[in-house]
Amino acid sequence: MEGIVVSGPGRYLPDPTEGIINSADLPQAKVIRRSRNFAHRPCPRCGKSCFRQTTYTRVLHDLGDLVLGRPRDVHLEYSQHRCTRCKKFFNADTTEYALPRAHYTHRVVSLAVRLVVEDGLPYQAASWHLWRDHRVFVPFATIQNWVEAGGKKGSPPNVDELSRLGPG
Ligand SMILES: [Zn+2]
């Protein structure tokens, strides 16, 4: 048995996850719970206050926990409402955290796009950097989609909102 390896400034420690390519083998994510679950919400079309019909949970991959070396997932609970006047369903707004149907928080997308657009990293290298230094697994093809979908130089949306997510 070897003793505990103490890491010091500037000391090189190989990443124990290097070479893992199957995301099922990655360390288990730490779960952060957030709620956009409301009893009533105003209808976006007519403004009528509408009862909650049901509740859903979105899982969003966030920047990881570097102290524990684990990924971090936001479990974002949100309510779905039905407007009896418009006869339409609508969801509580979750865009503070992520774009509709996205699987990653805004700040993961912002960072990934910045690595490619500002730092000039190839997609594969950006993907590895996100995992090694931020403990978030993003396939390089996903990063490519983000960049091509408009990751031009400049501020991504909601950058000021991102800090409010904060660590747990
Ligand atoms: Zn309505």
mmCIF file with all atom_site columns, N, CA and C in Angstrom, residues 44-80:
data_model
loop_
_atom_site.group_PDB
_atom_site.id
_atom_site.type_symbol
_atom_site.label_atom_id
_atom_site.label_alt_id
_atom_site.label_comp_id
_atom_site.label_asym_id
_atom_site.label_entity_id
_atom_site.label_seq_id
_atom_site.pdbx_PDB_ins_code
_atom_site.Cartn_x
_atom_site.Cartn_y
_atom_site.Cartn_z
_atom_site.occupancy
_atom_site.B_iso_or_equiv
_atom_site.pdbx_formal_charge
_atom_site.auth_seq_id
_atom_site.auth_comp_id
_atom_site.auth_asym_id
_atom_site.auth_atom_id
_atom_site.pdbx_PDB_model_num
ATOM 1   N N  . PRO A 1 44 ? -48.427 33.355 -20.759 1.00 0.00 ? 44 PRO A N  1
ATOM 2   C CA . PRO A 1 44 ? -47.614 34.250 -21.588 1.00 0.00 ? 44 PRO A CA 1
ATOM 3   C C  . PRO A 1 44 ? -48.410 34.912 -22.708 1.00 0.00 ? 44 PRO A C  1
ATOM 4   N N  . ARG A 1 45 ? -49.589 34.363 -23.031 1.00 0.00 ? 45 ARG A N  1
ATOM 5   C CA . ARG A 1 45 ? -50.396 34.948 -24.112 1.00 0.00 ? 45 ARG A CA 1
ATOM 6   C C  . ARG A 1 45 ? -51.369 35.996 -23.585 1.00 0.00 ? 45 ARG A C  1
ATOM 7   N N  . CYS A 1 46 ? -52.123 35.628 -22.535 1.00 0.00 ? 46 CYS A N  1
ATOM 8   C CA . CYS A 1 46 ? -53.196 36.531 -22.102 1.00 0.00 ? 46 CYS A CA 1
ATOM 9   C C  . CYS A 1 46 ? -52.976 37.072 -20.694 1.00 0.00 ? 46 CYS A C  1
ATOM 10  N N  . GLY A 1 47 ? -52.001 36.561 -19.979 1.00 0.00 ? 47 GLY A N  1
ATOM 11  C CA . GLY A 1 47 ? -51.699 37.110 -18.658 1.00 0.00 ? 47 GLY A CA 1
ATOM 12  C C  . GLY A 1 47 ? -52.523 36.532 -17.524 1.00 0.00 ? 47 GLY A C  1
ATOM 13  N N  . LYS A 1 48 ? -53.490 35.679 -17.848 1.00 0.00 ? 48 LYS A N  1
ATOM 14  C CA . LYS A 1 48 ? -54.315 35.068 -16.813 1.00 0.00 ? 48 LYS A CA 1
ATOM 15  C C  . LYS A 1 48 ? -53.452 34.206 -15.889 1.00 0.00 ? 48 LYS A C  1
ATOM 16  N N  . SER A 1 49 ? -53.748 34.269 -14.592 1.00 0.00 ? 49 SER A N  1
ATOM 17  C CA . SER A 1 49 ? -53.027 33.428 -13.642 1.00 0.00 ? 49 SER A CA 1
ATOM 18  C C  . SER A 1 49 ? -53.527 31.989 -13.742 1.00 0.00 ? 49 SER A C  1
ATOM 19  N N  . CYS A 1 50 ? -52.617 31.068 -13.961 1.00 0.00 ? 50 CYS A N  1
ATOM 20  C CA . CYS A 1 50 ? -53.019 29.685 -14.274 1.00 0.00 ? 50 CYS A CA 1
ATOM 21  C C  . CYS A 1 50 ? -52.444 28.682 -13.286 1.00 0.00 ? 50 CYS A C  1
ATOM 22  N N  . PHE A 1 51 ? -53.292 27.734 -12.909 1.00 0.00 ? 51 PHE A N  1
ATOM 23  C CA . PHE A 1 51 ? -52.892 26.681 -11.987 1.00 0.00 ? 51 PHE A CA 1
ATOM 24  C C  . PHE A 1 51 ? -51.821 25.773 -12.580 1.00 0.00 ? 51 PHE A C  1
ATOM 25  N N  . ARG A 1 52 ? -51.020 25.229 -11.698 1.00 0.00 ? 52 ARG A N  1
ATOM 26  C CA . ARG A 1 52 ? -50.067 24.183 -12.087 1.00 0.00 ? 52 ARG A CA 1
ATOM 27  C C  . ARG A 1 52 ? -50.830 22.901 -12.416 1.00 0.00 ? 52 ARG A C  1
ATOM 28  N N  . GLN A 1 53 ? -50.440 22.245 -13.518 1.00 0.00 ? 53 GLN A N  1
ATOM 29  C CA . GLN A 1 53 ? -51.033 20.950 -13.858 1.00 0.00 ? 53 GLN A CA 1
ATOM 30  C C  . GLN A 1 53 ? -50.151 19.806 -13.415 1.00 0.00 ? 53 GLN A C  1
ATOM 31  N N  . THR A 1 54 ? -48.858 20.005 -13.642 1.00 0.00 ? 54 THR A N  1
ATOM 32  C CA . THR A 1 54 ? -47.925 18.935 -13.320 1.00 0.00 ? 54 THR A CA 1
ATOM 33  C C  . THR A 1 54 ? -46.533 19.532 -13.130 1.00 0.00 ? 54 THR A C  1
ATOM 34  N N  . THR A 1 55 ? -45.600 18.682 -12.725 1.00 0.00 ? 55 THR A N  1
ATOM 35  C CA . THR A 1 55 ? -44.234 19.128 -12.460 1.00 0.00 ? 55 THR A CA 1
ATOM 36  C C  . THR A 1 55 ? -43.264 18.208 -13.192 1.00 0.00 ? 55 THR A C  1
ATOM 37  N N  . TYR A 1 56 ? -42.272 18.806 -13.789 1.00 0.00 ? 56 TYR A N  1
ATOM 38  C CA . TYR A 1 56 ? -41.227 18.037 -14.474 1.00 0.00 ? 56 TYR A CA 1
ATOM 39  C C  . TYR A 1 56 ? -39.864 18.394 -13.890 1.00 0.00 ? 56 TYR A C  1
ATOM 40  N N  . THR A 1 57 ? -38.885 17.567 -14.217 1.00 0.00 ? 57 THR A N  1
ATOM 41  C CA . THR A 1 57 ? -37.510 17.873 -13.811 1.00 0.00 ? 57 THR A CA 1
ATOM 42  C C  . THR A 1 57 ? -36.598 17.816 -15.029 1.00 0.00 ? 57 THR A C  1
ATOM 43  N N  . ARG A 1 58 ? -35.847 18.865 -15.224 1.00 0.00 ? 58 ARG A N  1
ATOM 44  C CA . ARG A 1 58 ? -34.801 18.878 -16.254 1.00 0.00 ? 58 ARG A CA 1
ATOM 45  C C  . ARG A 1 58 ? -33.474 18.583 -15.576 1.00 0.00 ? 58 ARG A C  1
ATOM 46  N N  . VAL A 1 59 ? -32.655 17.746 -16.211 1.00 0.00 ? 59 VAL A N  1
ATOM 47  C CA . VAL A 1 59 ? -31.302 17.520 -15.705 1.00 0.00 ? 59 VAL A CA 1
ATOM 48  C C  . VAL A 1 59 ? -30.346 18.312 -16.590 1.00 0.00 ? 59 VAL A C  1
ATOM 49  N N  . LEU A 1 60 ? -29.606 19.210 -15.961 1.00 0.00 ? 60 LEU A N  1
ATOM 50  C CA . LEU A 1 60 ? -28.672 20.067 -16.694 1.00 0.00 ? 60 LEU A CA 1
ATOM 51  C C  . LEU A 1 60 ? -27.265 19.829 -16.188 1.00 0.00 ? 60 LEU A C  1
ATOM 52  N N  . HIS A 1 61 ? -26.353 19.534 -17.097 1.00 0.00 ? 61 HIS A N  1
ATOM 53  C CA . HIS A 1 61 ? -24.959 19.355 -16.693 1.00 0.00 ? 61 HIS A CA 1
ATOM 54  C C  . HIS A 1 61 ? -24.323 20.726 -16.510 1.00 0.00 ? 61 HIS A C  1
ATOM 55  N N  . ASP A 1 62 ? -23.721 20.914 -15.347 1.00 0.00 ? 62 ASP A N  1
ATOM 56  C CA . ASP A 1 62 ? -23.118 22.200 -15.007 1.00 0.00 ? 62 ASP A CA 1
ATOM 57  C C  . ASP A 1 62 ? -21.606 22.024 -14.910 1.00 0.00 ? 62 ASP A C  1
ATOM 58  N N  . LEU A 1 63 ? -20.893 23.118 -14.696 1.00 0.00 ? 63 LEU A N  1
ATOM 59  C CA . LEU A 1 63 ? -19.463 22.993 -14.414 1.00 0.00 ? 63 LEU A CA 1
ATOM 60  C C  . LEU A 1 63 ? -19.305 22.176 -13.142 1.00 0.00 ? 63 LEU A C  1
ATOM 61  N N  . GLY A 1 64 ? -18.301 21.325 -13.102 1.00 0.00 ? 64 GLY A N  1
ATOM 62  C CA . GLY A 1 64 ? -18.193 20.340 -12.034 1.00 0.00 ? 64 GLY A CA 1
ATOM 63  C C  . GLY A 1 64 ? -17.599 20.871 -10.741 1.00 0.00 ? 64 GLY A C  1
ATOM 64  N N  . ASP A 1 65 ? -17.505 19.967 -9.797  1.00 0.00 ? 65 ASP A N  1
ATOM 65  C CA . ASP A 1 65 ? -16.938 20.266 -8.490  1.00 0.00 ? 65 ASP A CA 1
ATOM 66  C C  . ASP A 1 65 ? -15.474 19.832 -8.508  1.00 0.00 ? 65 ASP A C  1
ATOM 67  N N  . LEU A 1 66 ? -14.581 20.819 -8.581  1.00 0.00 ? 66 LEU A N  1
ATOM 68  C CA . LEU A 1 66 ? -13.167 20.483 -8.742  1.00 0.00 ? 66 LEU A CA 1
ATOM 69  C C  . LEU A 1 66 ? -12.541 19.963 -7.463  1.00 0.00 ? 66 LEU A C  1
ATOM 70  N N  . VAL A 1 67 ? -13.095 20.331 -6.331  1.00 0.00 ? 67 VAL A N  1
ATOM 71  C CA . VAL A 1 67 ? -12.550 19.845 -5.061  1.00 0.00 ? 67 VAL A CA 1
ATOM 72  C C  . VAL A 1 67 ? -12.780 18.343 -4.957  1.00 0.00 ? 67 VAL A C  1
ATOM 73  N N  . LEU A 1 68 ? -13.985 17.907 -5.278  1.00 0.00 ? 68 LEU A N  1
ATOM 74  C CA . LEU A 1 68 ? -14.310 16.488 -5.219  1.00 0.00 ? 68 LEU A CA 1
ATOM 75  C C  . LEU A 1 68 ? -13.938 15.763 -6.516  1.00 0.00 ? 68 LEU A C  1
ATOM 76  N N  . GLY A 1 69 ? -13.610 16.534 -7.557  1.00 0.00 ? 69 GLY A N  1
ATOM 77  C CA . GLY A 1 69 ? -13.299 15.920 -8.846  1.00 0.00 ? 69 GLY A CA 1
ATOM 78  C C  . GLY A 1 69 ? -14.501 15.268 -9.489  1.00 0.00 ? 69 GLY A C  1
ATOM 79  N N  . ARG A 1 70 ? -15.682 15.783 -9.167  1.00 0.00 ? 70 ARG A N  1
ATOM 80  C CA . ARG A 1 70 ? -16.904 15.165 -9.691  1.00 0.00 ? 70 ARG A CA 1
ATOM 81  C C  . ARG A 1 70 ? -17.680 16.129 -10.571 1.00 0.00 ? 70 ARG A C  1
ATOM 82  N N  . PRO A 1 71 ? -18.394 15.565 -11.543 1.00 0.00 ? 71 PRO A N  1
ATOM 83  C CA . PRO A 1 71 ? -19.315 16.403 -12.314 1.00 0.00 ? 71 PRO A CA 1
ATOM 84  C C  . PRO A 1 71 ? -20.433 16.925 -11.409 1.00 0.00 ? 71 PRO A C  1
ATOM 85  N N  . ARG A 1 72 ? -21.135 17.916 -11.907 1.00 0.00 ? 72 ARG A N  1
ATOM 86  C CA . ARG A 1 72 ? -22.246 18.473 -11.130 1.00 0.00 ? 72 ARG A CA 1
ATOM 87  C C  . ARG A 1 72 ? -23.456 18.601 -12.039 1.00 0.00 ? 72 ARG A C  1
ATOM 88  N N  . ASP A 1 73 ? -24.571 18.063 -11.605 1.00 0.00 ? 73 ASP A N  1
ATOM 89  C CA . ASP A 1 73 ? -25.818 18.159 -12.362 1.00 0.00 ? 73 ASP A CA 1
ATOM 90  C C  . ASP A 1 73 ? -26.820 18.999 -11.595 1.00 0.00 ? 73 ASP A C  1
ATOM 91  N N  . VAL A 1 74 ? -27.471 19.893 -12.307 1.00 0.00 ? 74 VAL A N  1
ATOM 92  C CA . VAL A 1 74 ? -28.570 20.656 -11.719 1.00 0.00 ? 74 VAL A CA 1
ATOM 93  C C  . VAL A 1 74 ? -29.864 19.902 -12.030 1.00 0.00 ? 74 VAL A C  1
ATOM 94  N N  . HIS A 1 75 ? -30.581 19.503 -11.005 1.00 0.00 ? 75 HIS A N  1
ATOM 95  C CA . HIS A 1 75 ? -31.912 18.930 -11.202 1.00 0.00 ? 75 HIS A CA 1
ATOM 96  C C  . HIS A 1 75 ? -32.910 20.066 -11.008 1.00 0.00 ? 75 HIS A C  1
ATOM 97  N N  . LEU A 1 76 ? -33.412 20.532 -12.108 1.00 0.00 ? 76 LEU A N  1
ATOM 98  C CA . LEU A 1 76 ? -34.250 21.724 -12.114 1.00 0.00 ? 76 LEU A CA 1
ATOM 99  C C  . LEU A 1 76 ? -35.715 21.309 -12.249 1.00 0.00 ? 76 LEU A C  1
ATOM 100 N N  . GLU A 1 77 ? -36.421 21.449 -11.152 1.00 0.00 ? 77 GLU A N  1
ATOM 101 C CA . GLU A 1 77 ? -37.843 21.113 -11.148 1.00 0.00 ? 77 GLU A CA 1
ATOM 102 C C  . GLU A 1 77 ? -38.625 22.322 -11.667 1.00 0.00 ? 77 GLU A C  1
ATOM 103 N N  . TYR A 1 78 ? -39.575 22.090 -12.565 1.00 0.00 ? 78 TYR A N  1
ATOM 104 C CA . TYR A 1 78 ? -40.377 23.217 -13.045 1.00 0.00 ? 78 TYR A CA 1
ATOM 105 C C  . TYR A 1 78 ? -41.821 22.774 -13.246 1.00 0.00 ? 78 TYR A C  1
ATOM 106 N N  . SER A 1 79 ? -42.690 23.738 -13.156 1.00 0.00 ? 79 SER A N  1
ATOM 107 C CA . SER A 1 79 ? -44.117 23.428 -13.246 1.00 0.00 ? 79 SER A CA 1
ATOM 108 C C  . SER A 1 79 ? -44.637 23.666 -14.659 1.00 0.00 ? 79 SER A C  1
ATOM 109 N N  . GLN A 1 80 ? -45.643 22.878 -15.019 1.00 0.00 ? 80 GLN A N  1
ATOM 110 C CA . GLN A 1 80 ? -46.363 23.117 -16.264 1.00 0.00 ? 80 GLN A CA 1
ATOM 111 C C  . GLN A 1 80 ? -47.778 23.565 -15.914 1.00 0.00 ? 80 GLN A C  1
#
